[in-house]
Short mmCIF file of C-alpha atoms and ligand atoms in Angstrom, two decimals:
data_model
loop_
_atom_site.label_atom_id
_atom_site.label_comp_id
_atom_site.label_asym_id
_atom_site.label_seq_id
_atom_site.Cartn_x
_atom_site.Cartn_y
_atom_site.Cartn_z
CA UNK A 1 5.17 1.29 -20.49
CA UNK A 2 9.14 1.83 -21.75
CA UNK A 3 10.26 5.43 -20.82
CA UNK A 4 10.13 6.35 -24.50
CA UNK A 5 6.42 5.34 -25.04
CA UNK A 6 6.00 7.82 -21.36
CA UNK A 7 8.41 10.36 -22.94
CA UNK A 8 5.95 11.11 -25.60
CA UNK A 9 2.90 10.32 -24.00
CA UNK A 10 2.56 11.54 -20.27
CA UNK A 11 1.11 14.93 -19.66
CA UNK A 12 -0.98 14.58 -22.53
CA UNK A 13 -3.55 11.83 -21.91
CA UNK A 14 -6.44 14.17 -22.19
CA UNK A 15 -5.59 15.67 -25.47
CA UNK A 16 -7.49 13.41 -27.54
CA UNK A 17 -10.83 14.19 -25.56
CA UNK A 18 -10.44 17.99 -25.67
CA UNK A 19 -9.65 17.76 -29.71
CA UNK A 20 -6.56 19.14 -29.66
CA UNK A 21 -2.90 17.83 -30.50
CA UNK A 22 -0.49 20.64 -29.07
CA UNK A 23 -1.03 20.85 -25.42
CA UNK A 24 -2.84 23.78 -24.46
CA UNK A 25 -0.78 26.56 -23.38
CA UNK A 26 -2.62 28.70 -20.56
CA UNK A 27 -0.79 31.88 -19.71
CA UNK A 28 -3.43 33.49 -17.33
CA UNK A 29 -2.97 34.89 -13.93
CA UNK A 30 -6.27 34.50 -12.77
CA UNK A 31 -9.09 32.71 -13.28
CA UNK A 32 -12.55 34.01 -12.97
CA UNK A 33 -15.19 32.84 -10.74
CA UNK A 34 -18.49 34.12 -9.45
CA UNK A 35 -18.68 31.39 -6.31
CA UNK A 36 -16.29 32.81 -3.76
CA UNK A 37 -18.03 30.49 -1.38
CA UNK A 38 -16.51 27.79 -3.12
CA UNK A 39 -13.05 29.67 -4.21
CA UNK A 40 -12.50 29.75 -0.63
CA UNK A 41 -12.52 26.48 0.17
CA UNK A 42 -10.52 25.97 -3.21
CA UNK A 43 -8.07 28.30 -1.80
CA UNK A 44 -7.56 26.52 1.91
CA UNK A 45 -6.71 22.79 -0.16
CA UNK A 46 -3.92 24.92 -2.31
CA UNK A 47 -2.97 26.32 0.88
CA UNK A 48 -2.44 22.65 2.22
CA UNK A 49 -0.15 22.02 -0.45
CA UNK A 50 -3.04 19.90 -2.82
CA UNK A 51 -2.80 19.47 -6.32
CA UNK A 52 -6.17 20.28 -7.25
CA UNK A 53 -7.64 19.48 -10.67
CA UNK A 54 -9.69 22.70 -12.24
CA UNK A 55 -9.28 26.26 -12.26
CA UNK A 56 -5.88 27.02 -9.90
CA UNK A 57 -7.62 31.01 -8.81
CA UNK A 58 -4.14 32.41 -9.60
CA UNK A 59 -0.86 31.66 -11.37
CA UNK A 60 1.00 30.98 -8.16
CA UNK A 61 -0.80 28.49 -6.91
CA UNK A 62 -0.70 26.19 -9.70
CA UNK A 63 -0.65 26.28 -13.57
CA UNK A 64 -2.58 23.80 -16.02
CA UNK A 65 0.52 23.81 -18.65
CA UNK A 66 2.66 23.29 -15.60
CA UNK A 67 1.10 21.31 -13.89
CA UNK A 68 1.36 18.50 -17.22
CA UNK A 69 5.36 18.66 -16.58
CA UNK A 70 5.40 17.90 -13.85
CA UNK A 71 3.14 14.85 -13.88
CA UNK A 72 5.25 13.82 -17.13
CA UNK A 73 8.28 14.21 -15.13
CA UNK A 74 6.98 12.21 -12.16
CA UNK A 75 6.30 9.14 -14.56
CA UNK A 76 9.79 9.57 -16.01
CA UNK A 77 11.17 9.56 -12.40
CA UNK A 78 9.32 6.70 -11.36
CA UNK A 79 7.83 8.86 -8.28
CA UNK A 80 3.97 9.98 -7.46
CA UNK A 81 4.75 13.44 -8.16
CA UNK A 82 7.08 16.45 -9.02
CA UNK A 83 7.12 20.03 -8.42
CA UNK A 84 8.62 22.37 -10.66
CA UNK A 85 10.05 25.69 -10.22
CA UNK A 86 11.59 28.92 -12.04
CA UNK A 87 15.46 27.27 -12.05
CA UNK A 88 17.01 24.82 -10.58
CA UNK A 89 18.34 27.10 -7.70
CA UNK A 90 14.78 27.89 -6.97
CA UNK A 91 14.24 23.94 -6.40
CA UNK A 92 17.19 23.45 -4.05
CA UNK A 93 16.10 26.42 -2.07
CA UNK A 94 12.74 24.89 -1.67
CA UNK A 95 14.16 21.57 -0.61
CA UNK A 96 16.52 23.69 1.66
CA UNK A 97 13.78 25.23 3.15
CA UNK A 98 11.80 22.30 3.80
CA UNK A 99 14.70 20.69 5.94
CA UNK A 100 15.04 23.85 8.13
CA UNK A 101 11.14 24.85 8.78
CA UNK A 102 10.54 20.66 9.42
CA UNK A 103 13.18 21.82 12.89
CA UNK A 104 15.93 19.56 11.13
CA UNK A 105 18.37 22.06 9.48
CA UNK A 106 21.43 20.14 9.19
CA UNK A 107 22.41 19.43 5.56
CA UNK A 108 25.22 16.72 5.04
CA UNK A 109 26.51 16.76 1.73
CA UNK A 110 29.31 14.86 -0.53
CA UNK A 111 31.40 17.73 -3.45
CA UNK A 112 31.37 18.33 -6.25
CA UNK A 113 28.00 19.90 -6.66
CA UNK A 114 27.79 22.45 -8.92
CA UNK A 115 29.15 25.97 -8.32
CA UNK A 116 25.84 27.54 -6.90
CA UNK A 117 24.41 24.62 -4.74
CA UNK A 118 28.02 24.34 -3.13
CA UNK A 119 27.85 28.10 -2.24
CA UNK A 120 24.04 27.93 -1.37
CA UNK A 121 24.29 24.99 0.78
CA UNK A 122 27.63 25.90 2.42
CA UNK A 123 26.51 30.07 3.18
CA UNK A 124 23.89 28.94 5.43
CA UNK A 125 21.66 31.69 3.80
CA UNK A 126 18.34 29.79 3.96
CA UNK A 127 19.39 28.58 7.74
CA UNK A 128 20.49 25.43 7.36
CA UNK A 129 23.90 23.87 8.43
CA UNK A 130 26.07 21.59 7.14
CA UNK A 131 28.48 19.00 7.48
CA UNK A 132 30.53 18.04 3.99
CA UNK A 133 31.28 13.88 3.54
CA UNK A 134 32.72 11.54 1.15
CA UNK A 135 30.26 9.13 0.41
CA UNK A 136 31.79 6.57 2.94
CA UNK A 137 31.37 9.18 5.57
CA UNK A 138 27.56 10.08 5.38
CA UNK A 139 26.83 7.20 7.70
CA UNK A 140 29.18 9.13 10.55
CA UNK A 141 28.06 12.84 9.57
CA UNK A 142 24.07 12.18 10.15
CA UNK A 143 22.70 13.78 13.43
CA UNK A 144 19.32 13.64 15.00
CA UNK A 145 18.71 16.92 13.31
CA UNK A 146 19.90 15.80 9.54
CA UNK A 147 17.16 17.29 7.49
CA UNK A 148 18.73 15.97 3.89
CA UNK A 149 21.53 14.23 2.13
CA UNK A 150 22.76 16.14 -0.66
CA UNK A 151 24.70 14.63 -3.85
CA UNK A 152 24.89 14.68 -7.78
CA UNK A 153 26.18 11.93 -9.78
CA UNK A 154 27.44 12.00 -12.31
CA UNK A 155 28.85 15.59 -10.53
CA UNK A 156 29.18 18.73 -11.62
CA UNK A 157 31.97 19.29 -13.20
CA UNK A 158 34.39 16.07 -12.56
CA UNK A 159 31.72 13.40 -13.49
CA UNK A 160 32.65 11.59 -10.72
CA UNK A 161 29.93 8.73 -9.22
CA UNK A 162 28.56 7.63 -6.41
CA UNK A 163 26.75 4.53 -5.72
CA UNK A 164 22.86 5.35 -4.62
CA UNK A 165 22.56 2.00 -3.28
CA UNK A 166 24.99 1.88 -0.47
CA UNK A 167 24.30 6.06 0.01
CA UNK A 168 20.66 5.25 0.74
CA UNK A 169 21.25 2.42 2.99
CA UNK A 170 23.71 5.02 4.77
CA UNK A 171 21.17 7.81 4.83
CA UNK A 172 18.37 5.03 7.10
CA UNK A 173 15.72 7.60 7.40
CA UNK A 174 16.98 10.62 6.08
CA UNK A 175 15.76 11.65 3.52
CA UNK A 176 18.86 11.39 0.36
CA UNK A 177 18.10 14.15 -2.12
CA UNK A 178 19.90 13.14 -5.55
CA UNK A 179 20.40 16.24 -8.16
CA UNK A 180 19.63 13.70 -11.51
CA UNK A 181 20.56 16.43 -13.84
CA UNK A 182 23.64 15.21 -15.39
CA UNK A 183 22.05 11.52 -16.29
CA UNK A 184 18.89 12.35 -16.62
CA UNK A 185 15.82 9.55 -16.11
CA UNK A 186 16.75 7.64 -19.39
CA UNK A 187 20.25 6.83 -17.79
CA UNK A 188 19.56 6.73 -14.28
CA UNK A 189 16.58 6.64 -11.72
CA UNK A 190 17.71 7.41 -7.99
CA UNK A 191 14.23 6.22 -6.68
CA UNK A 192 15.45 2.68 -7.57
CA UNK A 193 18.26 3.06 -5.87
CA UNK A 194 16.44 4.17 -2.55
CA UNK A 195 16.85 7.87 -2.93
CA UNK A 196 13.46 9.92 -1.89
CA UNK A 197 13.73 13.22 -3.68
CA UNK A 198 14.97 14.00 -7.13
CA UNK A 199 16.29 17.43 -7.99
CA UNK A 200 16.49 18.79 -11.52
CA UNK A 201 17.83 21.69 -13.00
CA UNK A 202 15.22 21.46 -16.21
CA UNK A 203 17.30 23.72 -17.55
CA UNK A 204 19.70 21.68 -19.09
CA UNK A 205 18.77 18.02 -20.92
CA UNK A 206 14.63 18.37 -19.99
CA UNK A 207 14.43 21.63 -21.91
CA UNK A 208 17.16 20.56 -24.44
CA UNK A 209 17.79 23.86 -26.66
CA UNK A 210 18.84 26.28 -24.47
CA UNK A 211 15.95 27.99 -24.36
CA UNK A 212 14.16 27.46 -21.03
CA UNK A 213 14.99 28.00 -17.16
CA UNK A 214 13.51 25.54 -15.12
CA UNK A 215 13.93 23.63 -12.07
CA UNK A 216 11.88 20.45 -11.01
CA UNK A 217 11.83 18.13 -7.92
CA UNK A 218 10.63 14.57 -8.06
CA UNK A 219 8.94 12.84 -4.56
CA UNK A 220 6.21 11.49 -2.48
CA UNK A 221 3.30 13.33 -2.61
CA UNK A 222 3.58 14.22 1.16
CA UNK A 223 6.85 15.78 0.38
CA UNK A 224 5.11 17.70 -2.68
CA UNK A 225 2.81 19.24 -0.52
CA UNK A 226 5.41 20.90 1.69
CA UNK A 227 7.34 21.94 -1.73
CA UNK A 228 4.02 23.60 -2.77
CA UNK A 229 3.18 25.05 0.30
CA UNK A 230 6.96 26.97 0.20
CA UNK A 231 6.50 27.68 -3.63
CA UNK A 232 3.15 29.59 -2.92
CA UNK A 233 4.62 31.94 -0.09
CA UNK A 234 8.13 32.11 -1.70
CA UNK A 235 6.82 32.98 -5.46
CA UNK A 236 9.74 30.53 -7.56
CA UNK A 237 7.25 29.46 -9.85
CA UNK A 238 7.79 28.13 -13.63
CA UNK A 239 6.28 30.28 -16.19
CA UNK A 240 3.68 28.13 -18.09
CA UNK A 241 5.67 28.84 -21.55
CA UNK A 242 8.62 27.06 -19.59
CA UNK A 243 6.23 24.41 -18.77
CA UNK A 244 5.06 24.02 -22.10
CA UNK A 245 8.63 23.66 -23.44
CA UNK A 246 9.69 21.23 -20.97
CA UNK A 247 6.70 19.15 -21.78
CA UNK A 248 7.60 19.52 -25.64
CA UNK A 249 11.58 18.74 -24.82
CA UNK A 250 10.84 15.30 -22.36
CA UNK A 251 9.26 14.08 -26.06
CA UNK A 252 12.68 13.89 -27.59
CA UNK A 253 14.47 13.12 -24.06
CA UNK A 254 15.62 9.81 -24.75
CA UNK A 255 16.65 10.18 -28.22
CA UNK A 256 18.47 12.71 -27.78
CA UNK A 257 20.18 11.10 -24.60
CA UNK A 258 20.81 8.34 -26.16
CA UNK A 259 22.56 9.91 -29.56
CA UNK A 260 24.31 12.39 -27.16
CA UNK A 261 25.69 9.94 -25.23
CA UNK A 262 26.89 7.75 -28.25
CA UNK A 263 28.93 10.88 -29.88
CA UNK A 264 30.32 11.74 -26.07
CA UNK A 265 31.56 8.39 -26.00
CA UNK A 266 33.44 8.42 -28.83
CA UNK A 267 35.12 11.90 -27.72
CA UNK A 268 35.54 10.94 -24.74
CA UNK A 269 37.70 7.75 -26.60
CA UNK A 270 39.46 9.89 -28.92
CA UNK A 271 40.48 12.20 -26.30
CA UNK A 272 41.97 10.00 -24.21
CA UNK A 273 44.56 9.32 -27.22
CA UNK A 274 45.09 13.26 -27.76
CA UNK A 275 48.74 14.73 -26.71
CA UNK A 276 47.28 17.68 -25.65
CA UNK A 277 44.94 15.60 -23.33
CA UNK A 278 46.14 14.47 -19.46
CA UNK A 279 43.26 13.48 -18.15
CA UNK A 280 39.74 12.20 -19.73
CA UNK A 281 36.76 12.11 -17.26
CA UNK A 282 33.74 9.85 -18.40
CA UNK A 283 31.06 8.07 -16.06
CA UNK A 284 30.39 4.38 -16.38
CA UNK A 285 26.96 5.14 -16.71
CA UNK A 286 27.63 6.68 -19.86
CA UNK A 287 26.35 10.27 -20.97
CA UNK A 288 26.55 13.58 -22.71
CA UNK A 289 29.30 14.84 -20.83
CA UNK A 290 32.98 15.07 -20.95
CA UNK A 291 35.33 16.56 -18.88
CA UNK A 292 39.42 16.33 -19.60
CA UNK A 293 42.13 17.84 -18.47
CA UNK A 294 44.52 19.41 -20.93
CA UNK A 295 48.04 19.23 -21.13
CA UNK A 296 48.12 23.63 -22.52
CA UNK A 297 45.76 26.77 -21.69
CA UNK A 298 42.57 26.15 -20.95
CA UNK A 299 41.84 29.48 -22.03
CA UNK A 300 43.12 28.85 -25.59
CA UNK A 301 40.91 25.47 -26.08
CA UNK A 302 38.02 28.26 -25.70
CA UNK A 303 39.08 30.77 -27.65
CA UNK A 304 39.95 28.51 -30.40
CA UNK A 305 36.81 26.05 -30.58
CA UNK A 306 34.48 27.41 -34.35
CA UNK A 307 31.86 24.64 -34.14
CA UNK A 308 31.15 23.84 -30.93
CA UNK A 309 30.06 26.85 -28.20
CA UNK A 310 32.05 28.03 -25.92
CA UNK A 311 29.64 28.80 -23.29
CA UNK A 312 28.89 27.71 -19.81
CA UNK A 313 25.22 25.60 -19.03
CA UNK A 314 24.64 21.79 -21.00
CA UNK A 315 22.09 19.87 -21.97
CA UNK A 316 22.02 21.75 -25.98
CA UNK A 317 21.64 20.20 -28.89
CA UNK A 318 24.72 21.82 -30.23
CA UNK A 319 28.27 20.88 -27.99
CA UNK A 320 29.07 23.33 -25.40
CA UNK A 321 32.27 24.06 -23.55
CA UNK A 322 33.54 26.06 -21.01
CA UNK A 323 35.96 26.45 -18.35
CA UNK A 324 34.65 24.66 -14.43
CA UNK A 325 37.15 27.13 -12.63
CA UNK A 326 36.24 30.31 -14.30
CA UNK A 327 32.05 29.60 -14.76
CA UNK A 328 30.27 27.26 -13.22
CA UNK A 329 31.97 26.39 -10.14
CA UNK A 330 33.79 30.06 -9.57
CA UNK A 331 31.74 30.59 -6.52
CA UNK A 332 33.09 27.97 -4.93
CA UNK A 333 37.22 28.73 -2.79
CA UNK A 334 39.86 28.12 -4.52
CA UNK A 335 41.09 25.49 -2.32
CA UNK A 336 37.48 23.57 -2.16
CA UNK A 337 37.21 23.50 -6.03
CA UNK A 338 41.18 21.83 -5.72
CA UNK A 339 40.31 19.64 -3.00
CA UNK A 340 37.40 18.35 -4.73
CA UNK A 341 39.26 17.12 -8.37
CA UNK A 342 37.93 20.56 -10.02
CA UNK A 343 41.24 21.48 -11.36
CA UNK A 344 42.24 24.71 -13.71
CA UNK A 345 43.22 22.30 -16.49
CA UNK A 346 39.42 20.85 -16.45
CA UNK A 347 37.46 21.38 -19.46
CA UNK A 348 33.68 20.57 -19.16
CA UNK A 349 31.82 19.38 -22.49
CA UNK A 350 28.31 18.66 -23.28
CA UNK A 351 28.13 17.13 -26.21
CA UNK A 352 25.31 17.66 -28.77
CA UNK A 353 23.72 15.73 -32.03
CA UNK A 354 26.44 16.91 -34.57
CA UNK A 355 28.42 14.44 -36.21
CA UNK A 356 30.78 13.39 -34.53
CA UNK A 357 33.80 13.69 -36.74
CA UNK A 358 33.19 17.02 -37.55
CA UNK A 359 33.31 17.87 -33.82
CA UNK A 360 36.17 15.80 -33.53
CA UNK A 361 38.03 18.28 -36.11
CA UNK A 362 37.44 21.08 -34.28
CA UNK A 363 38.18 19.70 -31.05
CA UNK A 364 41.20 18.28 -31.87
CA UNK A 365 42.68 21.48 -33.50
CA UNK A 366 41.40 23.35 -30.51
CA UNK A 367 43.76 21.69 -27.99
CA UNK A 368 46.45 21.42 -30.45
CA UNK A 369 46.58 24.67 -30.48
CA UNK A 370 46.78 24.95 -27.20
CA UNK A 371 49.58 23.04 -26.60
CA UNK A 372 51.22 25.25 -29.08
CA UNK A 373 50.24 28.56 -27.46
CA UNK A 374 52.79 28.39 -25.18
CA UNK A 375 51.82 28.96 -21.68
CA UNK A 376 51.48 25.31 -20.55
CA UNK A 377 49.33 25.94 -17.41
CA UNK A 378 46.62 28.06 -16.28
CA UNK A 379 48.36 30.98 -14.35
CA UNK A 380 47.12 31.94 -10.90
CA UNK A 381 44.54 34.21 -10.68
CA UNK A 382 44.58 37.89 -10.35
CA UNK A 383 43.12 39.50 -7.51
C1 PLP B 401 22.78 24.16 -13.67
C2 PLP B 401 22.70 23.25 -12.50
C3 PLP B 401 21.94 23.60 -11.37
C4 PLP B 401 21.26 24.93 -11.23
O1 PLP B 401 20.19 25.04 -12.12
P1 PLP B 401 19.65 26.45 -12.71
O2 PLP B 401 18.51 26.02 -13.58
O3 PLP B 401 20.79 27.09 -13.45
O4 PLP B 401 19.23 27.27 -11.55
C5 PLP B 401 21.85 22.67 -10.34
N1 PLP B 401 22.47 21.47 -10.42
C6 PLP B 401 23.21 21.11 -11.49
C7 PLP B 401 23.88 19.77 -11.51
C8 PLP B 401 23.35 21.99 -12.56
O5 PLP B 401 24.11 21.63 -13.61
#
């Protein structure tokens, strides 16, 4: 099947047997049962890590709503299964925490991620260690205790790329953990390229309205069962409402990918022709997202956008902007963010499904006046 035909049909292959068209949203906690006999043995295959069809005993060892997400995502993915979680953040821990309790704790890992993954990977907080790489030098930074490879691509915030292929073959047996966020499965899936796991912060293109936190990991199902195991005893579940909009927002996934991508692309043109604009960032995959560097205050393009929303996160149906070295990647030092591309003149945009001209009005007023605000760089900051 094409991914649009899965789009709107996995999760739900049941639904026609029950008699029922929405997917059924179940918000329990518990679920009655007057065999504890059996519940017990019910409760040692959750405790493996199983996936177990049926009644889950309680809401954090599995969900039903959930639990159709994630087997939606999977097919999307192209991998056996996924395993979702209360935010992205929550995901990465999991993964994080699966390299250091398998005894091989050392992360290597290629910037820009995005602000919080930098700072979680690089604090150690979960135990792990790590050694940061270009993408040339993975090969050289794996030890005998490398637990995971860590990238994004498109990244977060400079949209730079890597190429999975050669990454993989560089990562041998290790397995290469690709953050799919920014492309999403309609642009790009890393299992083809040879990457194992697939991290997702559903919060941005799978849930699609900023409306939903969510975080989801795609893999083999031996790897699922050690995410599941961790999500039990560590509690970063996703709520089944979550679950039930995530399911909803994969439906519209690739059109809305698609249509995003077609009005970023045409920004992204027009933007590189705009005297305000130095520097236009946009993948050769494609996508939603643009990131530029302007020529004034970064601050002003911000305060002066009407239509589109100045506000960090992506993945909306209406256009977001914000500022890389004030938001999203603020965590991260100074220095790192400069010595990764994520300059103070970056703007990040994700665009949305309005027309395209009439964001280009606003836009294009928005860094004129800019330019025209006088202070022509971003000063240092205080403090
Ligand atoms: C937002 C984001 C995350 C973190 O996800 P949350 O759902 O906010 O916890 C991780 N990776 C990327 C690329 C992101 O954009």
């Amino acid at each position: 099947m094409q991914l649009e035909t899965t789009a709107v049909h996995a999760g739900r292959e049941d639904l026609v047997d029950l008699g029922v068209h929405a997917v059924p949203l179940d918000l329990s906690t518990t679920y009655p049962s007057r065999d504890s006999r059996e519940e017990a043995l019910r409760l040692d295959a959750f405790a493996s890590g199983a996936q177990l069809p049926g009644a889950p005993i309680y809401g954090r060892l599995g969900n039903p709503t959930v639990a159709r997400f994630e087997s939606a995502l999977a097919a999307l993915e192209g991998l056996p299964a996924a395993v979702s979680f209360a935010s992205g953040m929550a995901a990465l821990s999991a993964c994080l925490l699966a390299a250091v309790s398998s005894g091989r704790p050392h992360v290597v890992a290629v910037r820009p991620l995005y602000g919080t993954s930098d700072h979680l990977i690089a604090s150690g907080l979960l135990g792990n260690q790590l050694t940061w790489a270009d993408p040339d030098g993975v090969a050289a930074a794996i030890r005998p205790d490398t637990g995971l490879v860590i990238v994004e691509t498109p990244a977060n915030p400079t949209l730079s790329e890597i190429d999975l292929r050669a990454l993989a073959d560089a990562c041998g047996s290790v397995p290469l953990l690709v953050d799919n966020t920014f492309a999403t499965p309609v642009l790009q899936r890393p299992v083809e390229c040879g990457a194992s796991i697939v991290l997702h912060s559903a919060t941005k293109f799978l849930g699609g309205h900023g409306d939903v936190l969510g975080g989801v990991v795609a893999c083999d199902e031996s790897y699922a069962r050690v995410l599941r195991q961790i999500r039990i005893v560590t509690g970063g579940v996703l709520h089944p409402l979550a679950g039930y909009l995530l399911l909803r927002g994969l439906s519209t996934l690739p059109v809305r990918i698609k249509a995003q991508s077609a009005n970023a692309g045409e920004l992204a043109r027009r933007l590189a022709a705009h005297p305000g604009v130095r520097r236009v960032h946009y993948p050769r995959l494609g996508g939603p997202l643009v990131a530029f560097e302007v020529e004034g205050d970064p601050h002003a393009v911000i305060a002066a956008v009407r239509l589109v929303t100045p506000a960090v996160s992506l993945g909306s149906v209406d256009t977001l902007i914000q500022h890389p070295a004030s938001l999203s990647h603020r965590i991260v030092e100074e220095a790192d963010r400069h010595g990764c591309g994520v300059s103070d003149q970056l703007l990040r945009m994700s665009v949305g499904l309005e027309d395209v001209d009439d964001l280009w009005d606003d836009l294009d007023s928005a860094v004129l006046a800019a330019i025209s605000s006088g202070s022509r760089s971003v000063p240092a900051p205080a403090g």
